[in-house]
Structure formats: C-alpha cells, structure tokens
GROMACS .gro file of C-alpha atoms in nm:
model
  472
    1MET     CA    1   2.184  -0.376   1.890
    2PRO     CA    2   2.081  -0.688   1.608
    3LEU     CA    3   2.345  -0.815   1.430
    4LEU     CA    4   2.265  -0.713   1.102
    5GLU     CA    5   2.280  -0.368   1.230
    6GLU     CA    6   2.650  -0.416   1.353
    7ALA     CA    7   2.753  -0.594   1.014
    8PHE     CA    8   2.629  -0.316   0.821
    9ALA     CA    9   2.855  -0.017   1.038
   10GLU     CA   10   3.136  -0.261   1.027
   11MET     CA   11   3.096  -0.264   0.626
   12ILE     CA   12   3.097   0.112   0.564
   13CYS     CA   13   3.355   0.206   0.804
   14ARG     CA   14   3.612  -0.057   0.676
   15LYS     CA   15   3.499   0.106   0.355
   16ILE     CA   16   3.599   0.514   0.462
   17HIS     CA   17   3.892   0.348   0.672
   18THR     CA   18   3.759   0.470   0.986
   19ASP     CA   19   3.637   0.340   1.280
   20GLU     CA   20   3.482   0.670   1.473
   21PRO     CA   21   3.278   0.535   1.726
   22THR     CA   22   3.002   0.865   1.678
   23LEU     CA   23   2.999   0.737   1.361
   24ARG     CA   24   2.988   0.343   1.414
   25SER     CA   25   2.642   0.455   1.626
   26LEU     CA   26   2.483   0.660   1.369
   27ILE     CA   27   2.493   0.421   1.105
   28GLU     CA   28   2.371   0.125   1.289
   29LYS     CA   29   2.108   0.338   1.403
   30LEU     CA   30   2.064   0.471   1.076
   31PHE     CA   31   2.035   0.133   0.941
   32ALA     CA   32   1.795   0.020   1.172
   33HIS     CA   33   1.528   0.319   1.101
   34SER     CA   34   1.584   0.231   0.736
   35ARG     CA   35   1.501  -0.129   0.778
   36HIS     CA   36   1.189  -0.014   0.928
   37GLY     CA   37   1.093   0.203   0.621
   38HIS     CA   38   1.150   0.563   0.737
   39LEU     CA   39   1.379   0.746   0.528
   40CYS     CA   40   1.570   0.934   0.734
   41TYR     CA   41   1.686   0.960   1.133
   42HIS     CA   42   1.574   1.299   1.297
   43ASP     CA   43   1.868   1.347   1.555
   44SER     CA   44   1.654   1.593   1.719
   45GLN     CA   45   1.872   1.600   2.028
   46GLY     CA   46   2.200   1.669   1.868
   47ILE     CA   47   2.334   1.362   1.986
   48PHE     CA   48   2.567   1.281   1.659
   49ASN     CA   49   2.810   1.503   1.460
   50PRO     CA   50   3.094   1.266   1.355
   51SER     CA   51   3.348   1.423   1.144
   52CYS     CA   52   3.332   1.207   0.845
   53MET     CA   53   3.002   1.328   0.710
   54GLN     CA   54   2.876   1.505   0.397
   55GLU     CA   55   2.622   1.826   0.423
   56LEU     CA   56   2.350   1.795   0.206
   57THR     CA   57   2.182   2.124   0.025
   58ALA     CA   58   1.826   2.144  -0.145
   59THR     CA   59   1.987   2.087  -0.451
   60THR     CA   60   2.200   1.785  -0.367
   61GLU     CA   61   2.084   1.474  -0.604
   62THR     CA   62   2.326   1.228  -0.491
   63PHE     CA   63   2.637   1.195  -0.281
   64ALA     CA   64   2.949   1.087  -0.263
   65LYS     CA   65   3.016   0.902   0.100
   66PRO     CA   66   2.750   0.650   0.245
   67ILE     CA   67   2.569   0.873   0.503
   68GLY     CA   68   2.466   1.287   0.415
   69LYS     CA   69   2.332   1.547   0.698
   70PHE     CA   70   2.074   1.762   0.583
   71GLY     CA   71   2.022   1.955   0.868
   72SER     CA   72   1.938   1.746   1.191
   73HIS     CA   73   1.822   1.478   0.951
   74TYR     CA   74   2.072   1.171   0.847
   75TYR     CA   75   2.032   0.962   0.528
   76LEU     CA   76   2.172   0.692   0.403
   77GLN     CA   77   2.250   0.752  -0.002
   78LYS     CA   78   1.928   0.569  -0.174
   79ASN     CA   79   1.641   0.690   0.068
   80TRP     CA   80   1.803   1.062   0.040
   81ILE     CA   81   1.789   0.989  -0.349
   82TYR     CA   82   1.405   0.871  -0.340
   83GLU     CA   83   1.272   1.158  -0.150
   84THR     CA   84   1.497   1.415  -0.375
   85ARG     CA   85   1.315   1.270  -0.645
   86THR     CA   86   0.983   1.239  -0.559
   87LEU     CA   87   0.972   1.612  -0.422
   88SER     CA   88   1.086   1.743  -0.766
   89GLY     CA   89   0.863   1.542  -0.917
   90LEU     CA   90   0.615   1.654  -0.708
   91LYS     CA   91   0.675   2.050  -0.796
   92ARG     CA   92   0.683   1.953  -1.185
   93LEU     CA   93   0.324   1.814  -1.187
   94LEU     CA   94   0.197   2.099  -0.997
   95SER     CA   95   0.358   2.330  -1.260
   96PHE     CA   96   0.188   2.134  -1.514
   97SER     CA   97  -0.009   2.366  -1.712
   98ALA     CA   98  -0.403   2.312  -1.583
   99HIS     CA   99  -0.602   2.266  -1.917
  100PRO     CA  100  -0.890   2.312  -1.746
  101GLU     CA  101  -1.181   2.175  -1.888
  102LYS     CA  102  -1.565   2.369  -1.896
  103ASN     CA  103  -1.806   2.144  -2.151
  104TYR     CA  104  -1.915   1.851  -1.888
  105THR     CA  105  -2.193   1.810  -1.640
  106VAL     CA  106  -2.203   1.736  -1.333
  107ASP     CA  107  -2.441   1.414  -1.181
  108PRO     CA  108  -2.701   1.523  -0.921
  109ALA     CA  109  -2.583   1.158  -0.699
  110LEU     CA  110  -2.302   1.327  -0.639
  111ASN     CA  111  -2.268   1.472  -0.305
  112ALA     CA  112  -2.103   1.816  -0.218
  113LEU     CA  113  -1.776   1.721  -0.151
  114GLN     CA  114  -1.781   1.488  -0.430
  115GLU     CA  115  -1.897   1.773  -0.699
  116LYS     CA  116  -1.585   1.969  -0.506
  117ALA     CA  117  -1.336   1.696  -0.658
  118LEU     CA  118  -1.498   1.670  -0.975
  119HIS     CA  119  -1.473   2.101  -1.058
  120LEU     CA  120  -1.141   2.043  -0.919
  121ALA     CA  121  -0.997   1.764  -1.112
  122MET     CA  122  -1.125   1.990  -1.416
  123GLN     CA  123  -0.920   2.243  -1.326
  124SER     CA  124  -0.587   2.134  -1.206
  125PRO     CA  125  -0.293   1.934  -1.347
  126PHE     CA  126  -0.259   1.748  -1.021
  127MET     CA  127  -0.460   1.650  -0.712
  128ILE     CA  128  -0.514   1.416  -0.449
  129LEU     CA  129  -0.848   1.251  -0.361
  130THR     CA  130  -0.908   1.040  -0.029
  131GLY     CA  131  -1.119   0.892   0.176
  132GLY     CA  132  -1.208   0.566   0.395
  133PRO     CA  133  -1.453   0.294   0.269
  134GLY     CA  134  -1.751   0.372   0.119
  135ARG     CA  135  -1.706   0.703   0.076
  136GLY     CA  136  -1.723   0.734  -0.336
  137LYS     CA  137  -1.356   0.756  -0.451
  138THR     CA  138  -1.438   0.505  -0.702
  139PHE     CA  139  -1.778   0.702  -0.801
  140VAL     CA  140  -1.620   1.029  -0.820
  141ALA     CA  141  -1.325   0.859  -1.084
  142LYS     CA  142  -1.625   0.749  -1.284
  143HIS     CA  143  -1.741   1.090  -1.307
  144ILE     CA  144  -1.360   1.244  -1.376
  145ALA     CA  145  -1.290   1.023  -1.619
  146GLU     CA  146  -1.661   1.010  -1.818
  147ALA     CA  147  -1.639   1.440  -1.795
  148LEU     CA  148  -1.327   1.480  -2.046
  149PRO     CA  149  -1.351   1.472  -2.436
  150ALA     CA  150  -1.429   1.131  -2.613
  151ASN     CA  151  -1.093   1.100  -2.736
  152ALA     CA  152  -0.931   1.162  -2.432
  153LYS     CA  153  -0.631   0.901  -2.347
  154ILE     CA  154  -0.720   0.796  -2.002
  155THR     CA  155  -0.434   0.536  -1.811
  156LEU     CA  156  -0.603   0.347  -1.472
  157ALA     CA  157  -0.292   0.202  -1.283
  158ALA     CA  158  -0.234   0.091  -0.933
  159PRO     CA  159  -0.005  -0.169  -0.745
  160THR     CA  160  -0.215  -0.472  -0.760
  161GLY     CA  161  -0.435  -0.529  -1.102
  162LYS     CA  162  -0.728  -0.625  -0.918
  163ALA     CA  163  -0.721  -0.284  -0.760
  164ALA     CA  164  -0.634  -0.145  -1.108
  165GLN     CA  165  -0.951  -0.330  -1.288
  166HIS     CA  166  -1.193  -0.251  -1.014
  167LEU     CA  167  -1.133   0.112  -1.081
  168ALA     CA  168  -1.182   0.039  -1.480
  169LYS     CA  169  -1.536  -0.197  -1.427
  170ALA     CA  170  -1.694   0.165  -1.263
  171ILE     CA  171  -1.600   0.369  -1.584
  172ASN     CA  172  -1.815   0.352  -1.899
  173ARG     CA  173  -1.519   0.430  -2.163
  174ASP     CA  174  -1.214   0.250  -2.336
  175VAL     CA  175  -0.878   0.272  -2.049
  176THR     CA  176  -0.596   0.139  -2.053
  177THR     CA  177  -0.540  -0.040  -1.755
  178SER     CA  178  -0.194  -0.128  -1.605
  179THR     CA  179  -0.050  -0.212  -1.272
  180LEU     CA  180   0.224   0.041  -1.230
  181HIS     CA  181   0.522  -0.261  -1.241
  182ALA     CA  182   0.385  -0.282  -1.581
  183LEU     CA  183   0.354   0.077  -1.655
  184LEU     CA  184   0.666   0.194  -1.516
  185GLN     CA  185   0.881  -0.077  -1.689
  186LEU     CA  186   1.166  -0.027  -1.408
  187HIS     CA  187   1.345  -0.364  -1.553
  188LYS     CA  188   1.445  -0.144  -1.836
  189GLU     CA  189   1.748   0.076  -1.851
  190TYR     CA  190   1.554   0.357  -2.014
  191PRO     CA  191   1.211   0.334  -1.891
  192PRO     CA  192   0.906   0.503  -2.131
  193LYS     CA  193   0.759   0.813  -2.059
  194ILE     CA  194   0.424   0.829  -1.965
  195ALA     CA  195   0.193   1.020  -2.191
  196ALA     CA  196  -0.217   1.105  -2.116
  197ASP     CA  197  -0.499   1.310  -2.111
  198LEU     CA  198  -0.577   1.134  -1.778
  199LEU     CA  199  -0.367   0.883  -1.521
  200ILE     CA  200  -0.534   0.789  -1.220
  201VAL     CA  201  -0.345   0.604  -0.957
  202ASP     CA  202  -0.561   0.419  -0.687
  203GLU     CA  203  -0.434   0.279  -0.359
  204CYS     CA  204  -0.158   0.485  -0.325
  205SER     CA  205  -0.111   0.457   0.020
  206MET     CA  206   0.058   0.075  -0.081
  207ILE     CA  207   0.345   0.291  -0.267
  208ASP     CA  208   0.655   0.324  -0.162
  209ALA     CA  209   0.914   0.648  -0.186
  210ARG     CA  210   1.148   0.439  -0.500
  211ILE     CA  211   0.824   0.404  -0.677
  212PHE     CA  212   0.655   0.735  -0.656
  213ALA     CA  213   1.044   0.904  -0.759
  214ALA     CA  214   0.992   0.693  -1.055
  215LEU     CA  215   0.624   0.745  -1.149
  216PHE     CA  216   0.677   1.117  -1.114
  217SER     CA  217   1.005   1.153  -1.312
  218GLN     CA  218   0.819   0.968  -1.597
  219ILE     CA  219   0.515   1.164  -1.642
  220GLN     CA  220   0.505   1.385  -1.956
  221GLU     CA  221   0.381   1.725  -1.926
  222GLY     CA  222  -0.024   1.762  -2.033
  223THR     CA  223  -0.090   1.451  -1.812
  224ARG     CA  224  -0.347   1.509  -1.544
  225VAL     CA  225  -0.245   1.292  -1.265
  226ILE     CA  226  -0.513   1.213  -0.997
  227LEU     CA  227  -0.371   1.020  -0.685
  228MET     CA  228  -0.633   0.826  -0.510
  229GLY     CA  229  -0.645   0.665  -0.177
  230ASP     CA  230  -0.694   0.650   0.205
  231PRO     CA  231  -0.414   0.768   0.355
  232ASP     CA  232  -0.446   0.536   0.693
  233GLN     CA  233  -0.396   0.252   0.568
  234ILE     CA  234  -0.084   0.034   0.652
  235PRO     CA  235   0.197   0.188   0.542
  236PRO     CA  236   0.397   0.016   0.194
  237VAL     CA  237   0.614  -0.298   0.250
  238ASP     CA  238   0.924  -0.116   0.133
  239ALA     CA  239   1.029   0.274   0.277
  240GLY     CA  240   0.863   0.610   0.335
  241THR     CA  241   0.509   0.681   0.396
  242LEU     CA  242   0.467   0.996   0.157
  243PHE     CA  243   0.127   0.951   0.034
  244SER     CA  244  -0.008   1.025   0.369
  245GLN     CA  245   0.286   1.309   0.399
  246MET     CA  246   0.170   1.459   0.053
  247CYS     CA  247  -0.203   1.481   0.200
  248GLN     CA  248  -0.040   1.720   0.484
  249ILE     CA  249   0.072   1.969   0.196
  250PRO     CA  250  -0.161   2.287   0.180
  251ALA     CA  251  -0.008   2.331  -0.173
  252ILE     CA  252  -0.126   2.029  -0.281
  253PRO     CA  253  -0.510   2.005  -0.417
  254HIS     CA  254  -0.685   1.809  -0.237
  255VAL     CA  255  -1.037   1.651  -0.140
  256HIS     CA  256  -1.126   1.418   0.135
  257LEU     CA  257  -1.432   1.266   0.139
  258GLU     CA  258  -1.603   1.187   0.414
  259GLU     CA  259  -1.989   1.108   0.400
  260CYS     CA  260  -2.002   0.745   0.424
  261LEU     CA  261  -2.241   0.608   0.157
  262ARG     CA  262  -2.255   0.248   0.249
  263SER     CA  263  -2.508   0.192   0.567
  264ASP     CA  264  -2.527  -0.188   0.547
  265ARG     CA  265  -2.235  -0.228   0.703
  266GLN     CA  266  -2.236   0.079   0.931
  267ASP     CA  267  -2.137  -0.071   1.242
  268ILE     CA  268  -1.769  -0.219   1.057
  269LEU     CA  269  -1.746   0.142   0.992
  270ASN     CA  270  -1.783   0.257   1.288
  271LEU     CA  271  -1.558   0.024   1.401
  272ALA     CA  272  -1.275   0.090   1.161
  273GLU     CA  273  -1.356   0.473   1.223
  274ASN     CA  274  -1.281   0.416   1.634
  275ILE     CA  275  -0.935   0.239   1.493
  276ARG     CA  276  -0.825   0.537   1.274
  277LEU     CA  277  -0.860   0.759   1.512
  278GLY     CA  278  -0.706   0.560   1.813
  279HIS     CA  279  -1.017   0.573   2.018
  280ALA     CA  280  -0.868   0.212   2.186
  281GLN     CA  281  -1.145   0.189   2.458
  282ASN     CA  282  -1.399   0.273   2.238
  283VAL     CA  283  -1.274  -0.017   2.019
  284LEU     CA  284  -1.250  -0.267   2.258
  285GLU     CA  285  -1.638  -0.174   2.411
  286ILE     CA  286  -1.745  -0.231   2.080
  287LEU     CA  287  -1.566  -0.530   1.965
  288ASN     CA  288  -1.690  -0.684   2.362
  289ALA     CA  289  -2.038  -0.556   2.258
  290GLY     CA  290  -2.041  -0.764   1.906
  291SER     CA  291  -2.232  -0.726   1.639
  292ALA     CA  292  -2.429  -0.892   1.370
  293HIS     CA  293  -2.128  -0.819   1.132
  294PHE     CA  294  -1.832  -0.875   1.350
  295THR     CA  295  -1.762  -1.120   1.666
  296TYR     CA  296  -1.391  -1.153   1.855
  297HIS     CA  297  -1.261  -1.443   2.003
  298SER     CA  298  -0.932  -1.546   2.199
  299LEU     CA  299  -0.673  -1.630   1.992
  300ASP     CA  300  -0.669  -1.974   2.229
  301SER     CA  301  -1.034  -2.061   2.058
  302LEU     CA  302  -0.927  -1.970   1.728
  303SER     CA  303  -0.939  -2.292   1.454
  304VAL     CA  304  -0.896  -2.233   1.093
  305LYS     CA  305  -1.299  -2.301   0.870
  306PRO     CA  306  -1.195  -2.540   0.624
  307GLU     CA  307  -1.533  -2.566   0.523
  308LYS     CA  308  -1.551  -2.168   0.437
  309PHE     CA  309  -1.365  -2.262   0.121
  310PRO     CA  310  -1.566  -2.400  -0.130
  311LEU     CA  311  -1.343  -2.740  -0.285
  312SER     CA  312  -1.420  -2.720  -0.674
  313GLN     CA  313  -1.256  -2.829  -1.001
  314SER     CA  314  -1.337  -2.557  -1.172
  315PRO     CA  315  -1.072  -2.225  -1.216
  316ASN     CA  316  -1.383  -2.042  -1.221
  317VAL     CA  317  -1.445  -2.072  -0.868
  318ASP     CA  318  -1.517  -1.772  -0.653
  319PHE     CA  319  -1.256  -1.676  -0.352
  320SER     CA  320  -1.375  -1.378  -0.269
  321ARG     CA  321  -1.641  -1.474  -0.015
  322TYR     CA  322  -1.400  -1.562   0.251
  323ARG     CA  323  -1.043  -1.497   0.302
  324ILE     CA  324  -0.771  -1.583   0.622
  325LEU     CA  325  -0.609  -1.257   0.716
  326CYS     CA  326  -0.336  -1.287   0.949
  327GLY     CA  327  -0.108  -1.001   1.108
  328LEU     CA  328   0.229  -1.204   1.006
  329LYS     CA  329   0.366  -1.427   0.809
  330ARG     CA  330   0.587  -1.673   0.994
  331GLY     CA  331   0.483  -1.868   1.283
  332LEU     CA  332   0.212  -2.157   1.398
  333GLN     CA  333  -0.075  -1.877   1.291
  334GLY     CA  334   0.128  -1.683   1.021
  335SER     CA  335  -0.027  -1.675   0.694
  336ASP     CA  336   0.260  -1.959   0.587
  337ALA     CA  337   0.109  -2.241   0.824
  338ILE     CA  338  -0.250  -2.176   0.780
  339ASN     CA  339  -0.185  -2.162   0.389
  340SER     CA  340  -0.010  -2.536   0.429
  341THR     CA  341  -0.248  -2.643   0.656
  342LEU     CA  342  -0.575  -2.553   0.402
  343TYR     CA  343  -0.383  -2.701   0.149
  344ASN     CA  344  -0.316  -3.045   0.272
  345TYR     CA  345  -0.674  -3.071   0.468
  346PHE     CA  346  -0.835  -3.024   0.089
  347ALA     CA  347  -0.548  -3.248  -0.036
  348LYS     CA  348  -0.734  -3.564   0.137
  349GLN     CA  349  -1.047  -3.455   0.029
  350ALA     CA  350  -0.968  -3.469  -0.336
  351ASP     CA  351  -0.688  -3.529  -0.626
  352THR     CA  352  -0.781  -3.241  -0.767
  353PHE     CA  353  -0.944  -2.895  -0.688
  354ALA     CA  354  -0.853  -2.527  -0.737
  355ILE     CA  355  -0.620  -2.350  -0.527
  356PRO     CA  356  -0.600  -1.988  -0.476
  357ILE     CA  357  -0.244  -1.843  -0.545
  358LEU     CA  358  -0.100  -1.493  -0.533
  359ILE     CA  359   0.204  -1.386  -0.755
  360THR     CA  360   0.491  -1.260  -0.510
  361ARG     CA  361   0.725  -1.225  -0.746
  362SER     CA  362   0.712  -0.978  -1.108
  363ASP     CA  363   0.772  -1.140  -1.413
  364PRO     CA  364   0.714  -0.889  -1.742
  365SER     CA  365   0.738  -1.080  -2.021
  366LEU     CA  366   0.427  -1.288  -1.848
  367ASN     CA  367   0.237  -0.999  -1.771
  368LEU     CA  368   0.261  -1.153  -1.443
  369TYR     CA  369   0.269  -0.890  -1.143
  370ASN     CA  370   0.380  -0.892  -0.769
  371GLY     CA  371   0.006  -0.881  -0.591
  372GLU     CA  372  -0.214  -1.060  -0.874
  373MET     CA  373  -0.414  -1.345  -0.774
  374GLY     CA  374  -0.525  -1.624  -0.992
  375THR     CA  375  -0.642  -1.982  -0.917
  376LEU     CA  376  -0.434  -2.308  -0.971
  377LEU     CA  377  -0.613  -2.651  -1.116
  378ASN     CA  378  -0.457  -2.982  -1.303
  379GLY     CA  379  -0.089  -2.737  -1.328
  380LYS     CA  380  -0.270  -2.461  -1.505
  381ALA     CA  381  -0.277  -2.087  -1.341
  382HIS     CA  382  -0.579  -1.905  -1.440
  383PHE     CA  383  -0.594  -1.515  -1.395
  384PRO     CA  384  -0.877  -1.310  -1.475
  385GLY     CA  385  -0.910  -1.167  -1.850
  386ARG     CA  386  -0.607  -1.403  -1.992
  387GLU     CA  387  -0.543  -1.740  -2.152
  388PRO     CA  388  -0.456  -2.055  -1.843
  389LEU     CA  389  -0.027  -2.063  -1.826
  390ALA     CA  390   0.124  -2.373  -1.756
  391GLU     CA  391   0.206  -2.380  -1.387
  392ALA     CA  392   0.560  -2.474  -1.431
  393ILE     CA  393   0.636  -2.132  -1.598
  394LEU     CA  394   0.471  -1.914  -1.350
  395PRO     CA  395   0.730  -1.648  -1.123
  396ALA     CA  396   0.740  -1.701  -0.761
  397TYR     CA  397   0.389  -1.753  -0.624
  398GLU     CA  398   0.220  -1.854  -0.264
  399TYR     CA  399  -0.103  -2.030  -0.157
  400ALA     CA  400  -0.358  -1.765  -0.063
  401TYR     CA  401  -0.629  -1.909   0.139
  402ALA     CA  402  -0.432  -1.643   0.394
  403LEU     CA  403  -0.273  -1.357   0.293
  404THR     CA  404  -0.088  -1.088   0.517
  405VAL     CA  405  -0.257  -0.746   0.593
  406HIS     CA  406  -0.009  -0.668   0.389
  407LYS     CA  407  -0.131  -0.859   0.057
  408SER     CA  408  -0.466  -0.779   0.118
  409GLN     CA  409  -0.454  -0.445   0.030
  410GLY     CA  410  -0.686  -0.367  -0.305
  411SER     CA  411  -0.924  -0.673  -0.237
  412GLU     CA  412  -1.224  -0.683  -0.062
  413PHE     CA  413  -1.421  -1.033   0.075
  414ASP     CA  414  -1.742  -1.073   0.179
  415GLU     CA  415  -1.645  -1.214   0.523
  416VAL     CA  416  -1.274  -1.178   0.707
  417GLU     CA  417  -1.143  -1.405   0.965
  418LEU     CA  418  -0.891  -1.162   1.120
  419ILE     CA  419  -0.573  -1.368   1.312
  420LEU     CA  420  -0.354  -1.095   1.564
  421PRO     CA  421  -0.104  -1.285   1.717
  422GLU     CA  422   0.159  -1.116   1.938
  423GLY     CA  423   0.395  -0.940   1.704
  424SER     CA  424   0.110  -0.810   1.511
  425GLU     CA  425   0.110  -0.483   1.705
  426ARG     CA  426   0.468  -0.322   1.602
  427PHE     CA  427   0.222  -0.242   1.245
  428GLY     CA  428   0.034  -0.004   1.444
  429ARG     CA  429  -0.328   0.043   1.431
  430GLU     CA  430  -0.297   0.096   1.057
  431LEU     CA  431  -0.258  -0.313   1.005
  432LEU     CA  432  -0.595  -0.332   1.216
  433TYR     CA  433  -0.805  -0.040   1.005
  434THR     CA  434  -0.643  -0.192   0.655
  435ALA     CA  435  -0.769  -0.579   0.791
  436VAL     CA  436  -1.113  -0.415   0.919
  437THR     CA  437  -1.172  -0.257   0.565
  438ARG     CA  438  -1.145  -0.510   0.304
  439CYS     CA  439  -1.439  -0.672   0.478
  440ARG     CA  440  -1.801  -0.640   0.299
  441HIS     CA  441  -2.023  -0.797   0.526
  442SER     CA  442  -1.874  -1.023   0.800
  443LEU     CA  443  -1.562  -1.020   1.015
  444THR     CA  444  -1.421  -1.188   1.337
  445ILE     CA  445  -1.132  -1.114   1.482
  446ASN     CA  446  -0.862  -1.344   1.691
  447SER     CA  447  -0.662  -1.202   1.847
  448THR     CA  448  -0.634  -1.068   2.276
  449ARG     CA  449  -0.707  -0.738   2.396
  450GLU     CA  450  -0.351  -0.673   2.488
  451ILE     CA  451  -0.237  -0.664   2.118
  452LEU     CA  452  -0.518  -0.525   2.025
  453ALA     CA  453  -0.524  -0.255   2.281
  454ALA     CA  454  -0.109  -0.225   2.159
  455CYS     CA  455  -0.210  -0.219   1.804
  456LEU     CA  456  -0.443   0.098   1.939
  457THR     CA  457  -0.183   0.287   2.095
  458SER     CA  458   0.117   0.250   1.814
  459HIS     CA  459   0.088   0.458   1.467
  460GLY     CA  460   0.251   0.336   1.167
  461ASP     CA  461   0.346   0.697   0.985
  462ARG     CA  462   0.755   0.676   0.880
  463GLU     CA  463   1.007   0.966   0.905
  464SER     CA  464   1.052   1.194   0.619
  465ASN     CA  465   1.159   1.524   0.569
  466LEU     CA  466   0.919   1.581   0.244
  467ILE     CA  467   0.644   1.795   0.395
  468SER     CA  468   0.943   2.047   0.507
  469ARG     CA  469   1.146   2.019   0.231
  470PHE     CA  470   0.865   2.093   0.001
  471ASN     CA  471   0.752   2.430   0.172
  472SER     CA  472   1.101   2.566   0.230
   0.00000   0.00000   0.00000
C-alpha cells in the first residue's frame, strides 16, 4: 500500500483513538479509491466490518465519523455529501413544473432524433442530450434556444470558457455565457442562485461531483435545464463520473444522437467509434492500415515538429490548426517537457514571439478561469473578447503548445499529434477516445501496440451509488 494511504489511515485512527486492523485496512483501501476518482468503495464480498462505523440512511446529509457505510458501500464524508446533494438536486430538478412551449417551428433540417430532442426540451423541465462528435448536439441546442420567446433569458455554461463561447456562437440571439466556476461563484460564502428561462450546460462529462452538487442546488425553480455532452469522454480530473451515470437512469428524459453528420472525416469518426466500443483488434487493424487523415508511429520515431506552430508577433495568431496532446503531464514525453522544448526552440529564433498559454488556476477578480486559453506576447496576455492583461497579474498558467488530453476537452484542432507513453493506459479507452475526437482533419498517434491495447481494454468508469440510490 502506498505511503500516502498509510499516512492517511494513521491520522484517522489516531483522531478516533483506535487501532483496529480492519478499520485501518478499510481506510487505506477507501482513500486509494477516492484518489482515483471513485466516490465510494463497494465491499461486495463483505471483507470489512469494522466496529467503529456509522451506518448511513437515505436521509443522512452528513455524518460525524470519518467513514460511513451505506449498505455494502463505504464513503469518505465529503464524497457522501457530494453524491447525496447531487441526488437530491437531481430529483428536485425533475420535480419542477414543465411549462411546455407550444408556439415554435421545427426546422426540416433536423433529423428524427434531433427533432425528438427539440420536442422533449420544450416539454420537460430537465433533460439530457448526448452524442459523439459530429452528431449535431450544438445544432439542436441552437434550435432549442431559438424556439423560446424573444424575451426569454438564456444562460449557457460549460467547464471551460472556450466551450461556452463555441456554443454561444451557434445561437442567433442574446444569451449570457459563462464558465461553470464563474456562474456558481463557489468562492463566495453564499453563492447566488441561478435564475433563467433556459440553462444549457455543455461538456458535462468534464463536471466532477463537487460541481454537480453545487450546480443542482443553485438552480431556481422555473429554469428549464439541459445537460449536454459525450458520456464516453475521459472522466473529470476530480471525483465522480456522475454525468455518464445520469445517462443510465431511465426516469431522466434523455436523447442520444446517433447519426454522424461529418462525412469529411468519416475514417477518424469510425476509428473513434471502435475505440468507444472497446474493439481493440479493430482499432489496431485500422491504425495499421493507415488513412489520408491519420497515421500511427512508434514512440521511438517521435520527433516534435516546431515548424507546425506559427512563429508570430501578432496576438491574434491562430494556434488551433495544430496541437500536441499528451497522455501524461510529467516525464520526457509529457506535456511539461514538450512545452519547455518548444519554448526554448522558439526563443532561439526570435526575441519576441506569440506563445499559447493555458490558465491553470481561476481568478474571479480578473474573470479568468481554469482551462481558458490565450496568447502571451511582449508581457501582455490576450484572451478572446477582452482587453489585454499584464503578464505579471495573471493567475497560474502554463505554456500550451502541448496539452494533456484532460485539458484538451472542449477544444478542437485541425491537426492533432497524440503522444501516449507508458502510464497513459491507466486512464483507459476514454483517454484515447477523447484525444481522437479533438481532431478535425488530421491525426498522428505516437505510441506502442502494447500501450494502445492496454488503453482499449481498460474502462474509466468510477464507483458511485447514484443510480441505485435514485431508483430506491
């Protein structure tokens, strides 16, 4: 057992004045599970039964002891709170009055499932809209927003500013656009309630349990809520895969779009679909066969290509044409090392040049949030739609020639160079699927057959009791 788990168990046992071996072992197991994003640990074989344990009930909001037990599931207190508040918030949203809209037109360009989603959104207080890339989720969201009366207040939100702005550009009416962190204002002791006629939240696969718990509790009754996303993408950095689990609850109105509308990159989407389904042999055969739109290289032949990035002295330079995505942040083939290599290369070419950056810590006072991308030039940071900011006052940021796959969610690039060194496989096939679906036109994968096979046979779903507790 790693030292961190042992130290945590030691701290808890001292706090509650016990050294019961069963409890110590359970705490270590539970903490390890929590560090890997699980909300609980399911002791299906009844291995643990420590005497110092609080039994939880459906109505328990918080508990006094460090660990609680619900049936055969064990929880750290914070994870129980997040799951419980998400569950109660979910049921509250479903209980809202529907206020169905009747006077709206249906665009004949909508396919059958898209039209179904539009009608469901007009009749329901809460629904989920899912689908892979190129299935037309944004197109449906546009029609839902434009079907409401002209005076309707519409709020669009997403985990990243780029994703929220992408959605806003598709809608031909006035909307309020926000990152989730800015909308929820969790830094405040009493964050404001969310009041709108329509709230659309995009890229929901990126939302962790803490944010879902806050979001659902802050929405005022009378707000029509639509959650959008692709449940097969990589899980959030923090705990929970609650969006994908909500998609499995029959009582929640849900439309999954299936028809692919982007024939220009059908071979990439075919590759992505085989990855999503975990068809490892098909994926390896497709990669070996190659395509006009993707190639596969071994890690031994990897060479970073600085010429793919523009060397520019304009803050408006377009860095979306080519991006390196990495399975890992650390190590020789991680995003940190590659960013350092590329920065040093360009620094030898010119005294001043535009540098892509990624904000890694939110600063509400500057209206900057984790995940926003901008350009740094001559001591000024440039972000879309706002005045330049002095580099000296920026919150934490990193260079963004290369991004981890986690940080690429919500973005698309014309050409993607994907690097998957050893260790990437622990994130499962969702990592590979997410990376491939960031690509518009051209994809290069740098890895080994062994790493790819390990990715494809691993699934990143995380333990939670949300579905069974909802249905009980």
